[in-house]
PDB file of C-alpha atoms (C1' of nucleotides) in Angstrom:
ATOM      1  CA  MET P   1     135.060 136.789  17.079  1.00  0.00           C
ATOM      2  CA  LYS P   2     135.343 140.643  17.677  1.00  0.00           C
ATOM      3  CA  SER P   3     138.512 142.412  18.223  1.00  0.00           C
ATOM      4  CA  GLU P   4     139.216 146.220  17.987  1.00  0.00           C
ATOM      5  CA  PRO P   5     141.762 146.703  15.260  1.00  0.00           C
ATOM      6  CA  ASP P   6     143.578 149.063  17.388  1.00  0.00           C
ATOM      7  CA  ALA P   7     144.000 146.370  19.614  1.00  0.00           C
ATOM      8  CA  TYR P   8     144.606 143.415  17.161  1.00  0.00           C
ATOM      9  CA  SER P   9     143.665 143.708  13.684  1.00  0.00           C
ATOM     10  CA  ILE P  10     143.357 140.946  10.811  1.00  0.00           C
ATOM     11  CA  ASP P  11     146.700 142.510   9.497  1.00  0.00           C
ATOM     12  CA  HIS P  12     148.361 141.587  12.856  1.00  0.00           C
ATOM     13  CA  LEU P  13     146.893 138.019  12.740  1.00  0.00           C
ATOM     14  CA  MET P  14     148.178 137.893   8.901  1.00  0.00           C
ATOM     15  CA  LYS P  15     151.496 138.583  10.041  1.00  0.00           C
ATOM     16  CA  ASP P  16     151.581 136.345  13.211  1.00  0.00           C
ATOM     17  CA  GLY P  17     150.088 133.634  11.283  1.00  0.00           C
ATOM     18  CA  GLU P  18     148.790 132.343  14.678  1.00  0.00           C
ATOM     19  CA  THR P  19     147.755 133.855  18.090  1.00  0.00           C
ATOM     20  CA  THR P  20     146.457 133.173  21.558  1.00  0.00           C
ATOM     21  CA  TRP P  21     143.053 135.002  21.718  1.00  0.00           C
ATOM     22  CA  ASP P  22     143.840 136.209  25.169  1.00  0.00           C
ATOM     23  CA  GLY P  23     142.314 138.939  27.114  1.00  0.00           C
ATOM     24  CA  ILE P  24     138.998 137.882  27.106  1.00  0.00           C
ATOM     25  CA  ARG P  25     137.480 138.893  30.841  1.00  0.00           C
ATOM     26  CA  ASN P  26     133.771 138.050  30.585  1.00  0.00           C
ATOM     27  CA  TYR P  27     132.528 135.057  31.851  1.00  0.00           C
ATOM     28  CA  GLN P  28     129.768 134.249  29.013  1.00  0.00           C
ATOM     29  CA  VAL P  29     132.612 134.658  26.338  1.00  0.00           C
ATOM     30  CA  ARG P  30     134.799 132.312  28.281  1.00  0.00           C
ATOM     31  CA  ASN P  31     132.632 129.804  28.629  1.00  0.00           C
ATOM     32  CA  MET P  32     131.761 129.829  24.783  1.00  0.00           C
ATOM     33  CA  LEU P  33     135.503 129.735  23.798  1.00  0.00           C
ATOM     34  CA  ARG P  34     135.838 126.654  26.343  1.00  0.00           C
ATOM     35  CA  ASP P  35     132.753 124.930  25.868  1.00  0.00           C
ATOM     36  CA  ASP P  36     131.404 125.814  22.417  1.00  0.00           C
ATOM     37  CA  PHE P  37     134.560 126.214  20.390  1.00  0.00           C
ATOM     38  CA  ALA P  38     136.213 123.241  19.050  1.00  0.00           C
ATOM     39  CA  ALA P  39     139.921 122.780  17.021  1.00  0.00           C
ATOM     40  CA  GLY P  40     139.058 123.058  13.300  1.00  0.00           C
ATOM     41  CA  ASP P  41     136.090 125.346  13.695  1.00  0.00           C
ATOM     42  CA  LEU P  42     135.816 128.493  10.921  1.00  0.00           C
ATOM     43  CA  VAL P  43     135.568 131.625  12.556  1.00  0.00           C
ATOM     44  CA  LEU P  44     134.920 135.376  11.086  1.00  0.00           C
ATOM     45  CA  PHE P  45     137.316 137.973  12.254  1.00  0.00           C
ATOM     46  CA  TYR P  46     135.013 141.182  13.069  1.00  0.00           C
ATOM     47  CA  HIS P  47     136.847 144.659  13.843  1.00  0.00           C
ATOM     48  CA  SER P  48     134.679 146.396  16.227  1.00  0.00           C
ATOM     49  CA  ASN P  49     134.661 149.965  16.902  1.00  0.00           C
ATOM     50  CA  ALA P  50     136.151 150.879  13.772  1.00  0.00           C
ATOM     51  CA  GLY P  51     133.832 153.656  12.323  1.00  0.00           C
ATOM     52  CA  ALA P  52     132.616 153.085   8.498  1.00  0.00           C
ATOM     53  CA  HIS P  53     135.237 150.065   8.547  1.00  0.00           C
ATOM     54  CA  THR P  54     133.324 148.144  11.053  1.00  0.00           C
ATOM     55  CA  GLY P  55     132.417 144.951  10.110  1.00  0.00           C
ATOM     56  CA  VAL P  56     133.950 141.417   9.047  1.00  0.00           C
ATOM     57  CA  VAL P  57     137.261 141.524   7.451  1.00  0.00           C
ATOM     58  CA  GLY P  58     138.544 137.762   7.444  1.00  0.00           C
ATOM     59  CA  LYS P  59     138.527 134.461   8.322  1.00  0.00           C
ATOM     60  CA  MET P  60     140.339 132.296  10.564  1.00  0.00           C
ATOM     61  CA  LYS P  61     140.497 128.737  12.277  1.00  0.00           C
ATOM     62  CA  ILE P  62     140.488 127.530  15.794  1.00  0.00           C
ATOM     63  CA  THR P  63     143.915 125.722  15.952  1.00  0.00           C
ATOM     64  CA  SER P  64     143.747 124.405  19.889  1.00  0.00           C
ATOM     65  CA  ASP P  65     141.996 122.944  22.603  1.00  0.00           C
ATOM     66  CA  VAL P  66     141.572 124.993  25.509  1.00  0.00           C
ATOM     67  CA  VAL P  67     144.419 126.911  26.614  1.00  0.00           C
ATOM     68  CA  VAL P  68     145.150 128.867  29.961  1.00  0.00           C
ATOM     69  CA  ASP P  69     145.585 133.101  29.361  1.00  0.00           C
ATOM     70  CA  LYS P  70     148.696 133.438  30.404  1.00  0.00           C
ATOM     71  CA  LEU P  71     148.441 137.423  31.143  1.00  0.00           C
ATOM     72  CA  GLN P  72     145.935 136.953  34.079  1.00  0.00           C
ATOM     73  CA  PHE P  73     149.159 135.970  35.950  1.00  0.00           C
ATOM     74  CA  ASP P  74     150.964 139.013  34.649  1.00  0.00           C
ATOM     75  CA  PRO P  75     150.924 141.982  37.154  1.00  0.00           C
ATOM     76  CA  LYS P  76     151.998 144.204  34.640  1.00  0.00           C
ATOM     77  CA  SER P  77     149.370 143.294  31.872  1.00  0.00           C
ATOM     78  CA  ASP P  78     146.091 145.116  31.745  1.00  0.00           C
ATOM     79  CA  TYR P  79     144.245 141.443  32.016  1.00  0.00           C
ATOM     80  CA  PHE P  80     146.133 140.625  35.110  1.00  0.00           C
ATOM     81  CA  ASP P  81     143.565 139.005  37.670  1.00  0.00           C
ATOM     82  CA  PRO P  82     144.669 139.217  41.170  1.00  0.00           C
ATOM     83  CA  LYS P  83     141.823 136.612  42.387  1.00  0.00           C
ATOM     84  CA  SER P  84     143.061 133.827  39.762  1.00  0.00           C
ATOM     85  CA  THR P  85     145.450 131.072  40.870  1.00  0.00           C
ATOM     86  CA  LYS P  86     147.581 128.951  38.699  1.00  0.00           C
ATOM     87  CA  ASP P  87     145.916 125.805  40.112  1.00  0.00           C
ATOM     88  CA  ASN P  88     142.697 127.042  39.258  1.00  0.00           C
ATOM     89  CA  PRO P  89     143.150 129.484  36.510  1.00  0.00           C
ATOM     90  CA  ARG P  90     140.013 131.542  35.697  1.00  0.00           C
ATOM     91  CA  TRP P  91     140.538 132.801  32.148  1.00  0.00           C
ATOM     92  CA  VAL P  92     141.186 130.182  29.542  1.00  0.00           C
ATOM     93  CA  THR P  93     141.058 130.683  25.958  1.00  0.00           C
ATOM     94  CA  ARG P  94     141.765 129.153  22.194  1.00  0.00           C
ATOM     95  CA  LYS P  95     144.549 129.509  19.533  1.00  0.00           C
ATOM     96  CA  VAL P  96     143.384 130.632  16.187  1.00  0.00           C
ATOM     97  CA  ALA P  97     145.238 130.793  12.916  1.00  0.00           C
ATOM     98  CA  PHE P  98     145.099 133.244   9.879  1.00  0.00           C
ATOM     99  CA  LEU P  99     143.037 131.903   6.794  1.00  0.00           C
ATOM    100  CA  GLU P 100     142.319 134.934   4.553  1.00  0.00           C
ATOM    101  CA  LYS P 101     141.793 138.769   4.896  1.00  0.00           C
ATOM    102  CA  PHE P 102     138.668 139.524   2.682  1.00  0.00           C
ATOM    103  CA  PRO P 103     139.161 141.380  -0.487  1.00  0.00           C
ATOM    104  CA  ARG P 104     136.489 143.884   1.111  1.00  0.00           C
ATOM    105  CA  VAL P 105     134.873 144.357   4.610  1.00  0.00           C
ATOM    106  CA  VAL P 106     131.401 143.250   4.825  1.00  0.00           C
ATOM    107  CA  THR P 107     129.955 146.278   7.109  1.00  0.00           C
ATOM    108  CA  LEU P 108     127.847 146.121  10.296  1.00  0.00           C
ATOM    109  CA  LEU P 109     125.851 148.465   8.385  1.00  0.00           C
ATOM    110  CA  GLU P 110     125.320 145.903   5.413  1.00  0.00           C
ATOM    111  CA  ILE P 111     124.337 143.063   7.894  1.00  0.00           C
ATOM    112  CA  LYS P 112     121.990 145.309   9.795  1.00  0.00           C
ATOM    113  CA  THR P 113     120.142 146.491   6.476  1.00  0.00           C
ATOM    114  CA  ASP P 114     120.049 142.647   5.121  1.00  0.00           C
ATOM    115  CA  SER P 115     116.795 141.083   6.434  1.00  0.00           C
ATOM    116  CA  ARG P 116     118.518 137.935   5.975  1.00  0.00           C
ATOM    117  CA  PHE P 117     120.643 138.519   8.845  1.00  0.00           C
ATOM    118  CA  ALA P 118     118.183 139.935  11.182  1.00  0.00           C
ATOM    119  CA  HIS P 119     118.173 136.757  13.331  1.00  0.00           C
ATOM    120  CA  LEU P 120     122.249 137.483  14.214  1.00  0.00           C
ATOM    121  CA  PRO P 121     123.016 138.115  17.994  1.00  0.00           C
ATOM    122  CA  LEU P 122     125.185 140.694  16.164  1.00  0.00           C
ATOM    123  CA  VAL P 123     122.666 142.686  15.249  1.00  0.00           C
ATOM    124  CA  GLN P 124     120.099 142.204  18.253  1.00  0.00           C
ATOM    125  CA  LYS P 125     119.655 145.124  20.613  1.00  0.00           C
ATOM    126  CA  GLY P 126     122.313 144.861  23.859  1.00  0.00           C
ATOM    127  CA  SER P 127     124.510 142.419  22.296  1.00  0.00           C
ATOM    128  CA  ARG P 128     127.690 143.340  23.354  1.00  0.00           C
ATOM    129  CA  LEU P 129     129.599 139.983  23.236  1.00  0.00           C
ATOM    130  CA  SER P 130     132.637 139.754  21.691  1.00  0.00           C
ATOM    131  CA  THR P 131     132.284 136.185  20.646  1.00  0.00           C
ATOM    132  CA  MET P 132     129.012 134.686  19.022  1.00  0.00           C
ATOM    133  CA  PRO P 133     127.793 131.499  17.316  1.00  0.00           C
ATOM    134  CA  LEU P 134     127.080 131.590  13.400  1.00  0.00           C
ATOM    135  CA  LYS P 135     125.648 129.145  11.657  1.00  0.00           C
ATOM    136  CA  LYS P 136     127.284 127.833   8.096  1.00  0.00           C
ATOM    137  CA  LEU P 137     124.488 129.064   6.050  1.00  0.00           C
ATOM    138  CA  ASP P 138     125.271 132.692   7.603  1.00  0.00           C
ATOM    139  CA  PHE P 139     128.999 132.195   7.344  1.00  0.00           C
ATOM    140  CA  ASP P 140     129.053 131.236   3.966  1.00  0.00           C
ATOM    141  CA  ARG P 141     126.589 134.210   2.828  1.00  0.00           C
ATOM    142  CA  ILE P 142     129.000 136.744   4.621  1.00  0.00           C
ATOM    143  CA  VAL P 143     131.980 135.392   2.619  1.00  0.00           C
ATOM    144  CA  ALA P 144     129.813 135.245  -0.622  1.00  0.00           C
ATOM    145  CA  MET P 145     129.491 138.870  -0.264  1.00  0.00           C
ATOM    146  CA  THR P 146     133.003 139.159  -0.151  1.00  0.00           C
ATOM    147  CA  ARG P 147     133.325 137.601  -3.590  1.00  0.00           C
ATOM    148  CA  VAL P 148     131.408 139.784  -5.692  1.00  0.00           C
TER     149      VAL P 148
ATOM    150  C1'  DG Z   1     132.871 161.994  23.512  1.00  0.00           C
ATOM    151  C1'  DC Z   2     128.455 160.619  24.414  1.00  0.00           C
ATOM    152  C1'  DC Z   3     125.656 157.025  26.044  1.00  0.00           C
ATOM    153  C1'  DA Z   4     122.547 152.453  26.296  1.00  0.00           C
ATOM    154  C1'  DA Z   5     122.928 148.263  27.776  1.00  0.00           C
ATOM    155  C1'  DC Z   6     124.942 145.541  29.827  1.00  0.00           C
ATOM    156  C1'  DG Z   7     128.110 142.900  33.528  1.00  0.00           C
ATOM    157  C1'  DT Z   8     130.767 143.058  38.049  1.00  0.00           C
ATOM    158  C1'  DT Z   9     131.100 144.424  42.906  1.00  0.00           C
ATOM    159  C1'  DG Z  10     130.675 144.795  47.524  1.00  0.00           C
ATOM    160  C1'  DG Z  11     127.855 146.657  51.480  1.00  0.00           C
ATOM    161  C1'  DC Z  12     124.241 145.235  54.066  1.00  0.00           C
TER     162       DC Z  12
ATOM    163  C1'  DG J   1     120.034 137.678  47.918  1.00  0.00           C
ATOM    164  C1'  DC J   2     119.133 142.332  46.815  1.00  0.00           C
ATOM    165  C1'  DC J   3     120.405 146.545  44.761  1.00  0.00           C
ATOM    166  C1'  DA J   4     123.212 150.918  43.922  1.00  0.00           C
ATOM    167  C1'  DA J   5     127.498 152.437  42.133  1.00  0.00           C
ATOM    168  C1'  DC J   6     130.933 151.429  39.105  1.00  0.00           C
ATOM    169  C1'  DG J   7     133.298 149.649  34.928  1.00  0.00           C
ATOM    170  C1'  DT J   8     132.881 147.988  30.497  1.00  0.00           C
ATOM    171  C1'  DT J   9     131.682 147.460  25.458  1.00  0.00           C
ATOM    172  C1'  DG J  10     131.019 149.509  21.187  1.00  0.00           C
ATOM    173  C1'  DG J  11     127.712 151.777  18.021  1.00  0.00           C
ATOM    174  C1'  DC J  12     127.153 156.438  16.616  1.00  0.00           C
TER     175       DC J  12
END
DNA sequence: GCCAACGTTGGC
DNA sequence: GCCAACGTTGGC
């Protein structure tokens, strides 16, 4: 799961312990959060748009079933959606909990230059989604790179 | 800040 | 349903 560190970083999550992954306004991402994620799933936290620090920075866990994103009903929020109704909320998400901040960043550059990761959606052309599936093998490989 | 590669909106 | 215009994402 990606976030721009200026908006919400691994340090924010470490301090909060748990947060609602709100502000998702892309239908494909919403559908993934709704249908493909489950409580207990492990997730890598990725800092996007962070210059040389762009990459995987930590590990977290999904801790809820589907929850309604409250920001869609807040007219003062950037994520306000006037077309969404409380009876039929358009935007839903999940809660996540902090597990670990890695001792180092596994950078996008490393992932792009490692042929083992060539199949990851992250490095494929035109991939802009802020969540994407990751097989356990790839997850473990990325974590292992922080352990050296 | 630029721009490629999307996704969304709305007129028709 | 098409598609032009516009908005967003995110790497660089």
